[in-house]
Amino acid sequence: MNISMIRYILAYILCFEGAFLTLPAMVGFYYGETKDALIYLGLAGIVFVIGMLGKIKKPKSEAFFAKDGFVSVSLGWILISLVGAVPFVLTGAIPYYFNALFETISGFTTTGSSIIHPEVLTANAKGGYHVISHATMFWRSFTHWIGGMGVLVFIMAIMPLGASSSIHMMKAESPGPSVSKFLPKAKNTAKTLYLIYIGITLVEIISLMIAGLSLFESSTLTFGTVGTGGFALLGTSIGGYSTAVQIIITVFMIMCSLNFTMYYLLLIRKPKLVFFDEELRWYFFLLLVAIVLVTINGRELFSNWGEAFQQSAFQVASISSTTGYGTMSNFNAWPALTKAILLVLMGIGACAGSTGGGFKMSRLIIVIKSVKNEIITITHPRLVSKVKMNKKSVANDIIKRTMAYLGAYIAILIVSVIIISIDGHSVTTNISAVMATLNNIGPGFGKVASDFTCYGTISKIVLMFDMLVGRLEIFPLLVLFSSLFSGARLQGKRTLGINTMKKNL
C-alpha cells in the first residue's frame, strides 16, 4: 500500500476543508457574528496550514491501486468529519464533541439525521439565530453540498493525480454498482460532474429567491436539496414554507436523485440515450406508483386532492431521493400503508451516479433480473440466458459485486438493529433508525421521526458507522478495516517471530 500517496491525498483534503471553512466565517461577519466568524476563520487557517505542511513532501512513488483508492477515500471521509465537528463545539452550538461528530458525519454523508431537537431549530430561527449562529447553520447545511457529489471527486477534479489514482478513487466514492468514464480521462469526468452540480445548485438558489426566500435561506435549503441531505433551518423542515417553495424543492430533489450522466448526455444532445435508459424508466415508474398510492391513502389528511397530491409528491421525492425533508410535523403523521411505502423507498433509494443514497435502483434491477435468470437456468438447463440492462449484457463481475453488496447490506442492517436494541426502543424505531442512516435518509419512524437524541453512545457509534458505510457503498470502509486488521495481525506475527528467535538464541 502506498502510504506516502495516501498521506498526500489526506493533506490535500485538509487544505480544501480549510478553504471551505472560510465560507461560514464570511457569513458570520456579514451577520455581525464576530466571535463565531473568528472561530471559523482561525480554524480554517490552522487546518489549511496543517494540510500545506502535509503535502510539502511529495510521494516517492505514484503507484496507486484499488486498495489504495478505497483506503484513501475511507480515511478522507473520516478525517473531514473529525475536523468538521470542531466548530460546532467551539461555537457552543453542540457542546459535546461526540454529538457534534454525529451531526457532522450526518452532514457530510448527506444523511440528515440530527441530534438537535426541532424545537431548538424553530426557536433559534424565530429568535434571530441566537442559539446557533447563521455561520454555524450555514456550515451545517454546507456539509451536505460538500459530501453530495463527493469530496474526493471534487479534489480529484483539481488535484494533480495520475489516471490510475483518479479512477480508483472515483470507483471508491461514486454511488452505484459500476463506474464508467463518459470522457477520456477520469479527471475530466470529475470536472464535468462538478460543473453540472454547481449549475443545478445556482439554478435552485435563484428559483427559491424568486419564490420569496432570502439568499441565506435559499442557499442552505439548496445545499440540503442538491446534496440530498435534509438539514433544514426550521424544526418543521420545509413545512413552514410556501407551496411554491415546496414544489421547487420537490423538482430539484427528483433531479438530484437521477444519474448525473443523464444531464451530460442532454448537454451533448443525445436525448435518446436518456429516454431509453432502463434504470431511469423504472425509477420514474416507481415514483409515479408511489405518489398515486400515497395520495389516495393520505387524502383525508388534506383539504383537497390537489394538496394531497402535492404533499404526497414531496414526501415520495424526499424519501426516494434520500433527502429526508418533510412538510408535516413528522413521518408518524402518515397512515400505516404510506409509512410502509416510504420504508420500501428508503431501502431502494435513488439512481446510481446521483447524489442520493440507498441500495440504488440499478442494483435492484440487476438483482431481480439475476433471480429471473436463475429460474430460467433451473427450468431450462440448456438455454443460455444473460442478465441485460439497456439491451447490453451485464458483466459477471458486476453481478457478483451486486450480490456481494446485497449480502453485506443485509448483514450490516441486521447486526446494527440488534446492537442498537440495547437502548430498549421499539422494533419500528430501531429498524427505521438503521434504515434511515444506512440509506442516508435522515429521519425515521417512531422516536427518530424528529431527532436521534434518544440513543446512547454505543448506538450512536453504530449509526455513525452506518452513515459512513452507506455513503461509501460499504466496501471502502470494509477494505479499510480489513487493511488495519491484516496489518495488525502481520505485525503480531512479526513480533512473535522476533521473540521466538530471541528465545532460541
Coordinates of C-alpha atoms in Angstrom, one line a residue:
M1 CA 0.0 0.0 0.0
N2 CA 1.3 3.4 -1.0
I3 CA 1.3 5.2 2.4
S4 CA 3.0 8.3 1.2
M5 CA 0.4 8.8 -1.6
I6 CA -2.4 8.3 0.9
R7 CA -0.8 10.9 3.2
Y8 CA -0.5 13.3 0.3
I9 CA -4.2 12.9 -0.6
L10 CA -5.3 13.4 3.1
A11 CA -3.2 16.6 3.2
Y12 CA -5.0 17.9 0.2
I13 CA -8.3 17.2 1.9
L14 CA -7.3 19.3 4.8
C15 CA -6.3 22.2 2.5
F16 CA -9.7 22.2 0.9
E17 CA -11.5 21.8 4.2
G18 CA -9.6 24.8 5.4
A19 CA -10.7 26.7 2.4
F20 CA -14.4 25.6 2.9
L21 CA -14.3 26.8 6.5
T22 CA -13.8 30.4 5.3
L23 CA -17.3 30.5 3.8
P24 CA -19.2 30.3 7.2
A25 CA -16.7 32.8 8.5
M26 CA -17.8 35.3 5.8
V27 CA -21.4 34.5 6.6
G28 CA -20.7 35.2 10.3
F29 CA -19.0 38.6 9.5
Y30 CA -21.9 39.5 7.3
Y31 CA -24.5 38.9 10.1
G32 CA -22.3 40.6 12.8
E33 CA -21.4 37.3 14.5
T34 CA -17.8 38.3 15.0
K35 CA -17.0 35.7 17.7
D36 CA -18.2 32.8 15.6
A37 CA -16.7 34.2 12.4
L38 CA -13.3 34.5 14.0
I39 CA -13.6 30.9 15.3
Y40 CA -14.2 29.6 11.8
L41 CA -11.5 31.8 10.3
G42 CA -8.9 30.8 12.9
L43 CA -9.8 27.1 12.4
A44 CA -9.7 27.5 8.7
G45 CA -6.1 28.9 8.9
I46 CA -4.9 26.1 11.2
V47 CA -6.4 23.3 9.1
F48 CA -5.1 24.8 5.9
V49 CA -1.5 25.2 7.3
I50 CA -1.5 21.6 8.5
G51 CA -2.6 20.5 5.1
M52 CA 0.1 22.5 3.4
L53 CA 2.7 21.1 5.7
G54 CA 1.5 17.6 5.0
K55 CA 1.9 17.9 1.2
I56 CA 5.3 19.6 1.1
K57 CA 7.0 16.2 0.7
K58 CA 5.7 14.6 -2.4
P59 CA 5.2 10.9 -2.6
K60 CA 8.2 8.8 -3.7
S61 CA 6.0 6.6 -5.9
E62 CA 2.8 7.4 -7.7
A63 CA 1.8 3.7 -7.9
F64 CA -1.8 3.6 -6.8
F65 CA -4.0 0.6 -6.8
A66 CA -7.7 -0.1 -6.0
K67 CA -6.9 -0.9 -2.3
D68 CA -5.1 2.5 -2.0
G69 CA -8.1 4.3 -3.5
F70 CA -10.6 2.6 -1.1
V71 CA -8.4 3.3 1.9
S72 CA -7.8 7.0 0.8
V73 CA -11.5 7.6 0.4
S74 CA -12.4 6.0 3.7
L75 CA -9.8 7.8 5.7
G76 CA -10.6 11.1 3.9
W77 CA -14.2 10.9 4.9
I78 CA -13.3 10.1 8.5
L79 CA -10.7 12.9 8.6
I80 CA -13.0 15.6 7.2
S81 CA -15.7 14.6 9.6
L82 CA -13.4 14.7 12.6
V83 CA -12.2 18.2 11.7
G84 CA -15.7 19.4 10.6
A85 CA -17.1 18.7 14.0
V86 CA -14.8 21.1 15.8
P87 CA -16.6 24.4 15.0
F88 CA -19.9 23.1 16.4
V89 CA -18.1 22.6 19.8
L90 CA -16.1 25.9 19.7
T91 CA -19.1 28.0 18.9
G92 CA -21.2 26.3 21.5
A93 CA -23.9 25.1 19.1
I94 CA -23.3 21.5 20.1
P95 CA -21.2 21.5 23.3
Y96 CA -20.2 17.8 23.3
Y97 CA -17.8 16.7 20.6
F98 CA -19.3 13.2 20.3
N99 CA -22.7 14.7 19.4
A100 CA -21.0 17.2 17.2
L101 CA -19.3 14.4 15.3
F102 CA -22.7 12.6 14.8
E103 CA -24.1 15.8 13.3
T104 CA -21.1 16.3 11.1
I105 CA -20.9 12.8 9.8
S106 CA -24.6 13.0 9.1
G107 CA -24.0 16.2 7.2
F108 CA -21.1 15.1 5.1
T109 CA -22.7 11.7 4.3
T110 CA -25.9 13.7 3.3
T111 CA -27.9 11.7 5.8
G112 CA -29.6 14.5 7.7
S113 CA -30.2 12.6 10.9
S114 CA -29.8 15.2 13.7
I115 CA -29.2 15.3 17.4
I116 CA -30.6 18.9 17.5
H117 CA -34.2 18.9 18.6
P118 CA -36.7 20.5 16.1
E119 CA -38.0 22.9 18.8
V120 CA -34.5 24.3 19.2
L121 CA -34.2 25.0 15.5
T122 CA -37.6 26.7 15.3
A123 CA -36.9 28.8 18.4
N124 CA -33.4 29.6 17.1
A125 CA -34.7 30.9 13.8
K126 CA -37.5 32.9 15.3
G127 CA -35.1 34.5 17.8
G128 CA -32.7 35.6 15.1
Y129 CA -30.3 32.6 15.3
H130 CA -29.4 33.5 18.9
V131 CA -28.5 29.9 20.0
I132 CA -27.0 28.6 16.8
S133 CA -25.5 31.3 14.6
H134 CA -26.0 32.0 10.9
A135 CA -22.4 30.9 10.4
T136 CA -22.9 27.5 12.0
M137 CA -26.2 26.9 10.4
F138 CA -24.6 27.6 7.1
W139 CA -21.7 25.2 7.8
R140 CA -24.2 22.6 8.9
S141 CA -26.0 22.7 5.6
F142 CA -22.9 23.3 3.5
T143 CA -21.5 19.9 4.7
H144 CA -24.4 18.4 2.6
W145 CA -23.2 20.1 -0.5
I146 CA -19.6 19.1 0.0
G147 CA -20.5 15.5 0.6
G148 CA -23.2 15.3 -2.1
M149 CA -21.1 14.9 -5.2
G150 CA -18.2 13.6 -3.1
V151 CA -15.3 15.5 -1.5
L152 CA -12.7 13.2 -3.2
V153 CA -14.4 13.7 -6.6
F154 CA -14.0 17.5 -6.1
I155 CA -10.4 17.2 -5.1
M156 CA -9.7 14.8 -7.9
A157 CA -11.0 17.4 -10.4
I158 CA -8.3 19.8 -9.2
M159 CA -5.6 17.8 -7.6
P160 CA -2.7 16.6 -9.9
L161 CA -3.2 12.9 -9.8
G162 CA -2.4 10.2 -12.3
A163 CA -5.1 8.4 -14.3
S164 CA -5.0 5.2 -12.2
S165 CA -5.3 7.2 -8.9
S166 CA -8.3 9.1 -10.2
I167 CA -10.3 6.2 -11.4
H168 CA -9.6 4.1 -8.3
M169 CA -10.8 7.0 -6.1
M170 CA -13.9 7.6 -8.3
K171 CA -14.7 3.9 -8.0
A172 CA -14.5 4.0 -4.3
E173 CA -16.6 7.1 -3.8
S174 CA -19.2 7.1 -6.7
P175 CA -22.5 5.5 -5.9
G176 CA -23.7 2.5 -7.9
P177 CA -22.7 -1.0 -9.0
S178 CA -20.2 0.3 -11.5
V179 CA -18.3 3.4 -12.5
S180 CA -17.7 4.5 -16.1
K181 CA -16.0 7.5 -17.6
F182 CA -18.0 9.4 -20.2
L183 CA -14.9 11.4 -21.0
P184 CA -11.5 10.0 -21.9
K185 CA -10.0 11.0 -18.6
A186 CA -11.5 10.4 -15.1
K187 CA -10.2 13.9 -14.1
N188 CA -12.3 15.5 -16.9
T189 CA -15.3 13.4 -15.9
A190 CA -14.9 14.7 -12.3
K191 CA -14.7 18.3 -13.6
T192 CA -17.8 17.9 -15.8
L193 CA -19.8 16.3 -12.9
Y194 CA -19.0 19.2 -10.6
L195 CA -19.8 21.9 -13.3
I196 CA -23.2 20.2 -13.7
Y197 CA -23.6 20.0 -9.9
I198 CA -22.7 23.7 -9.4
G199 CA -25.1 24.7 -12.3
I200 CA -28.0 22.9 -10.7
T201 CA -27.1 24.5 -7.3
L202 CA -27.2 28.0 -8.7
V203 CA -30.4 27.4 -10.6
E204 CA -32.2 26.2 -7.4
I205 CA -30.8 29.1 -5.3
I206 CA -32.2 31.6 -7.9
S207 CA -35.5 29.8 -8.1
L208 CA -36.0 29.9 -4.3
M209 CA -35.1 33.6 -4.2
I210 CA -37.7 34.3 -6.9
A211 CA -40.2 32.4 -4.7
G212 CA -39.5 34.8 -1.9
L213 CA -36.7 33.4 0.3
S214 CA -33.6 35.2 1.3
L215 CA -30.2 34.4 -0.1
F216 CA -29.3 32.7 3.2
E217 CA -32.5 30.5 3.3
S218 CA -32.2 29.7 -0.4
S219 CA -28.5 28.7 -0.1
T220 CA -28.9 26.5 2.9
L221 CA -32.1 24.7 1.6
T222 CA -30.4 24.2 -1.7
F223 CA -27.4 22.6 -0.1
G224 CA -29.7 20.1 1.5
T225 CA -31.6 19.5 -1.7
V226 CA -28.9 19.1 -4.3
G227 CA -26.8 17.2 -1.8
T228 CA -29.9 15.1 -0.9
G229 CA -29.1 15.8 2.7
G230 CA -32.1 17.2 4.5
F231 CA -30.8 19.6 7.2
A232 CA -33.2 22.5 7.4
L233 CA -33.4 25.8 9.3
L234 CA -36.8 25.1 10.9
G235 CA -38.0 22.4 13.2
T236 CA -40.9 21.9 10.8
S237 CA -38.3 21.2 8.0
I238 CA -40.0 22.6 4.8
G239 CA -43.4 22.7 6.3
G240 CA -43.1 26.3 7.2
Y241 CA -42.5 27.5 3.7
S242 CA -45.0 28.3 0.8
T243 CA -46.3 25.8 -1.6
A244 CA -44.2 27.4 -4.4
V245 CA -41.0 26.7 -2.4
Q246 CA -42.1 23.1 -1.7
I247 CA -42.8 22.5 -5.4
I248 CA -39.4 23.9 -6.4
I249 CA -37.6 21.7 -3.8
T250 CA -39.7 18.7 -5.0
V251 CA -38.5 19.1 -8.6
F252 CA -34.8 19.5 -7.6
M253 CA -34.9 16.6 -5.2
I254 CA -36.0 14.4 -8.1
M255 CA -33.4 15.9 -10.4
C256 CA -30.6 15.2 -8.0
S257 CA -31.8 11.6 -7.5
L258 CA -31.1 10.9 -11.1
N259 CA -27.8 9.8 -12.6
F260 CA -25.8 12.9 -13.4
T261 CA -24.5 11.3 -16.6
M262 CA -28.0 11.9 -18.0
Y263 CA -27.5 15.7 -17.8
Y264 CA -24.2 15.3 -19.6
L265 CA -26.0 13.3 -22.3
L266 CA -28.6 16.0 -22.6
L267 CA -25.9 18.7 -22.9
I268 CA -24.2 16.9 -25.8
R269 CA -27.6 16.4 -27.4
K270 CA -28.1 12.7 -27.0
P271 CA -31.6 12.6 -25.5
K272 CA -32.4 9.1 -26.9
L273 CA -29.8 7.6 -24.6
V274 CA -31.6 9.3 -21.7
F275 CA -35.2 8.4 -22.5
F276 CA -34.3 4.8 -23.2
D277 CA -32.3 4.3 -20.1
E278 CA -33.8 1.3 -18.2
E279 CA -32.9 2.5 -14.7
L280 CA -34.4 5.9 -15.4
R281 CA -37.7 4.5 -16.7
W282 CA -38.1 2.1 -13.8
Y283 CA -37.3 4.8 -11.3
F284 CA -39.9 7.2 -12.7
F285 CA -42.5 4.4 -12.8
L286 CA -41.8 3.6 -9.1
L287 CA -42.1 7.3 -8.2
L288 CA -45.4 7.6 -10.1
V289 CA -46.9 4.5 -8.5
A290 CA -45.8 5.5 -5.0
I291 CA -47.1 9.1 -5.4
V292 CA -50.6 7.8 -6.5
L293 CA -50.8 5.3 -3.7
V294 CA -49.7 7.8 -1.0
T295 CA -52.1 10.4 -2.4
I296 CA -55.1 8.0 -2.2
N297 CA -54.1 6.7 1.2
G298 CA -53.4 10.1 2.7
R299 CA -56.3 12.0 1.1
E300 CA -58.1 12.5 4.5
L301 CA -55.1 14.4 5.9
F302 CA -55.6 17.3 3.4
S303 CA -58.3 19.7 2.4
N304 CA -58.5 18.6 -1.3
W305 CA -57.0 16.2 -3.9
G306 CA -54.6 18.8 -5.2
E307 CA -53.0 19.4 -1.9
A308 CA -52.9 15.7 -1.2
F309 CA -51.1 15.1 -4.5
Q310 CA -48.6 17.9 -3.9
Q311 CA -47.7 16.8 -0.4
S312 CA -47.5 13.2 -1.4
A313 CA -45.2 14.0 -4.3
F314 CA -43.0 16.0 -2.0
Q315 CA -42.7 13.2 0.6
V316 CA -42.1 10.4 -2.0
A317 CA -39.5 12.6 -3.8
S318 CA -37.9 13.3 -0.4
I319 CA -37.6 9.7 0.6
S320 CA -36.8 8.1 -2.8
S321 CA -34.0 10.7 -3.3
T322 CA -32.9 10.1 0.3
T323 CA -33.1 13.8 1.1
G324 CA -35.3 13.5 4.2
Y325 CA -37.1 16.8 4.1
G326 CA -40.6 16.9 5.4
T327 CA -43.7 19.1 5.2
M328 CA -45.7 17.6 8.0
S329 CA -44.9 17.6 11.7
N330 CA -43.2 14.2 11.4
F331 CA -43.4 11.0 9.5
N332 CA -45.5 9.4 12.2
A333 CA -48.5 11.5 11.0
W334 CA -48.8 9.4 7.8
P335 CA -51.1 6.4 7.7
A336 CA -49.7 2.8 8.1
L337 CA -49.8 2.0 4.3
T338 CA -48.0 5.2 3.5
K339 CA -45.3 4.5 6.1
A340 CA -44.8 1.0 4.6
I341 CA -44.4 2.5 1.1
L342 CA -41.9 5.1 2.4
L343 CA -40.0 2.4 4.2
V344 CA -39.6 0.4 1.0
L345 CA -38.5 3.6 -0.8
M346 CA -35.9 4.1 2.0
G347 CA -34.3 0.8 1.1
I348 CA -34.4 1.3 -2.7
G349 CA -33.1 4.8 -2.7
A350 CA -32.1 6.8 -5.8
C351 CA -30.4 6.1 -9.1
A352 CA -26.7 5.1 -9.4
G353 CA -24.5 8.1 -10.2
S354 CA -26.7 10.5 -8.3
T355 CA -26.1 12.4 -5.0
G356 CA -28.8 10.1 -3.3
G357 CA -28.2 7.1 -1.2
G358 CA -30.0 3.7 -0.7
F359 CA -29.5 0.4 -2.4
K360 CA -29.9 2.1 -5.8
M361 CA -32.4 1.3 -8.5
S362 CA -29.8 -0.2 -10.8
R363 CA -28.8 -2.8 -8.2
L364 CA -32.4 -3.7 -7.6
I365 CA -32.9 -4.3 -11.4
I366 CA -29.8 -6.4 -11.5
V367 CA -30.9 -8.5 -8.5
I368 CA -34.4 -9.0 -10.0
K369 CA -33.1 -10.0 -13.4
S370 CA -30.5 -12.3 -11.8
V371 CA -33.2 -14.1 -9.9
K372 CA -35.3 -14.4 -13.1
N373 CA -32.2 -15.6 -15.0
E374 CA -31.6 -18.3 -12.3
I375 CA -35.1 -19.5 -12.5
I376 CA -34.8 -19.8 -16.3
T377 CA -31.5 -21.7 -16.0
I378 CA -33.0 -24.2 -13.5
T379 CA -36.1 -24.9 -15.6
H380 CA -34.2 -24.8 -19.0
P381 CA -30.6 -26.0 -18.2
R382 CA -29.5 -26.0 -21.9
L383 CA -30.8 -22.4 -22.5
V384 CA -28.1 -19.7 -22.4
S385 CA -29.6 -16.7 -20.7
K386 CA -27.8 -13.5 -19.7
V387 CA -28.7 -10.5 -17.5
K388 CA -29.1 -7.4 -19.6
M389 CA -29.6 -3.7 -19.0
N390 CA -30.2 -1.2 -21.8
K391 CA -30.0 -4.1 -24.2
K392 CA -26.4 -4.9 -23.1
S393 CA -25.2 -7.9 -21.2
V394 CA -24.2 -7.0 -17.6
A395 CA -20.7 -8.2 -16.9
N396 CA -20.4 -11.2 -14.5
D397 CA -18.1 -9.2 -12.1
I398 CA -20.8 -6.5 -11.7
I399 CA -23.5 -9.1 -11.0
K400 CA -21.1 -10.8 -8.4
R401 CA -20.3 -7.4 -6.8
T402 CA -24.0 -6.5 -6.6
M403 CA -24.9 -9.8 -4.9
A404 CA -22.0 -9.3 -2.5
Y405 CA -23.2 -5.8 -1.8
L406 CA -26.7 -7.2 -1.1
G407 CA -25.3 -9.7 1.3
A408 CA -23.1 -7.2 3.1
Y409 CA -26.0 -4.7 3.2
I410 CA -28.4 -7.2 4.8
A411 CA -25.7 -8.3 7.3
I412 CA -24.9 -4.7 8.4
L413 CA -28.6 -3.9 8.7
I414 CA -29.4 -7.0 10.9
V415 CA -26.3 -6.5 13.2
S416 CA -26.9 -2.8 13.6
V417 CA -30.6 -3.3 14.6
I418 CA -29.5 -5.9 17.1
I419 CA -26.8 -3.7 18.7
I420 CA -28.9 -0.5 19.0
S421 CA -31.8 -2.6 20.5
I422 CA -29.8 -2.4 23.8
D423 CA -31.4 1.1 24.3
G424 CA -34.8 -0.5 24.7
H425 CA -36.7 1.3 21.9
S426 CA -39.4 -0.3 19.8
V427 CA -38.6 -2.5 16.8
T428 CA -40.1 0.1 14.5
T429 CA -37.8 2.8 15.9
N430 CA -34.7 0.7 15.7
I431 CA -35.3 -0.7 12.2
S432 CA -36.2 2.7 10.8
A433 CA -33.2 4.3 12.5
V434 CA -30.8 1.9 10.9
M435 CA -32.6 2.2 7.5
A436 CA -32.5 6.0 7.8
T437 CA -28.8 6.1 8.5
L438 CA -27.6 3.2 6.3
N439 CA -29.5 4.6 3.3
N440 CA -28.6 8.2 4.2
I441 CA -32.2 9.3 4.5
G442 CA -32.3 11.3 7.8
P443 CA -35.5 10.9 9.8
G444 CA -37.2 7.6 10.5
F445 CA -40.3 6.5 12.3
G446 CA -41.2 6.2 16.0
K447 CA -38.8 8.1 18.3
V448 CA -36.4 9.0 15.5
A449 CA -39.1 10.8 13.4
S450 CA -37.6 14.2 14.5
D451 CA -34.2 13.6 16.0
F452 CA -31.8 10.9 17.3
T453 CA -31.2 12.1 20.9
C454 CA -33.0 9.0 22.3
Y455 CA -30.0 6.8 21.6
G456 CA -26.9 6.2 23.8
T457 CA -23.2 6.3 22.9
I458 CA -22.9 2.8 21.6
S459 CA -25.9 3.1 19.4
K460 CA -24.7 6.4 18.0
I461 CA -21.4 4.9 17.2
V462 CA -23.2 2.1 15.2
L463 CA -25.4 4.7 13.5
M464 CA -22.4 6.9 12.6
F465 CA -20.7 3.8 11.1
D466 CA -23.9 3.1 9.1
M467 CA -24.0 6.6 7.8
L468 CA -20.4 6.3 6.5
V469 CA -20.7 2.8 5.2
G470 CA -24.0 3.8 3.4
R471 CA -22.5 6.8 1.7
L472 CA -19.3 5.0 0.7
E473 CA -21.2 2.0 -0.5
I474 CA -19.9 -0.4 2.1
F475 CA -16.8 -1.8 0.6
P476 CA -14.3 1.1 1.0
L477 CA -14.8 1.0 4.8
L478 CA -14.6 -2.8 4.9
V479 CA -11.4 -2.6 2.9
L480 CA -10.0 -0.1 5.4
F481 CA -10.9 -2.2 8.4
S482 CA -9.6 -5.3 6.6
S483 CA -6.3 -3.5 5.9
L484 CA -5.9 -2.3 9.5
F485 CA -6.7 -5.8 10.8
S486 CA -4.4 -7.6 8.4
G487 CA -1.7 -5.0 9.3
A488 CA -2.1 -5.6 13.0
R489 CA -2.1 -9.4 12.5
L490 CA 1.0 -9.2 10.4
Q491 CA 2.8 -7.0 13.0
G492 CA 1.7 -9.5 15.6
K493 CA 3.3 -12.4 13.6
R494 CA 6.5 -10.4 13.2
T495 CA 6.7 -9.7 16.9
L496 CA 6.1 -13.3 17.7
G497 CA 8.8 -14.4 15.2
I498 CA 11.3 -12.0 16.7
N499 CA 10.6 -13.1 20.2
T500 CA 10.9 -16.7 19.2
M501 CA 14.3 -16.0 17.6
K502 CA 15.5 -14.2 20.7
K503 CA 14.3 -17.2 22.8
N504 CA 16.1 -19.7 20.6
L505 CA 19.3 -17.6 20.7

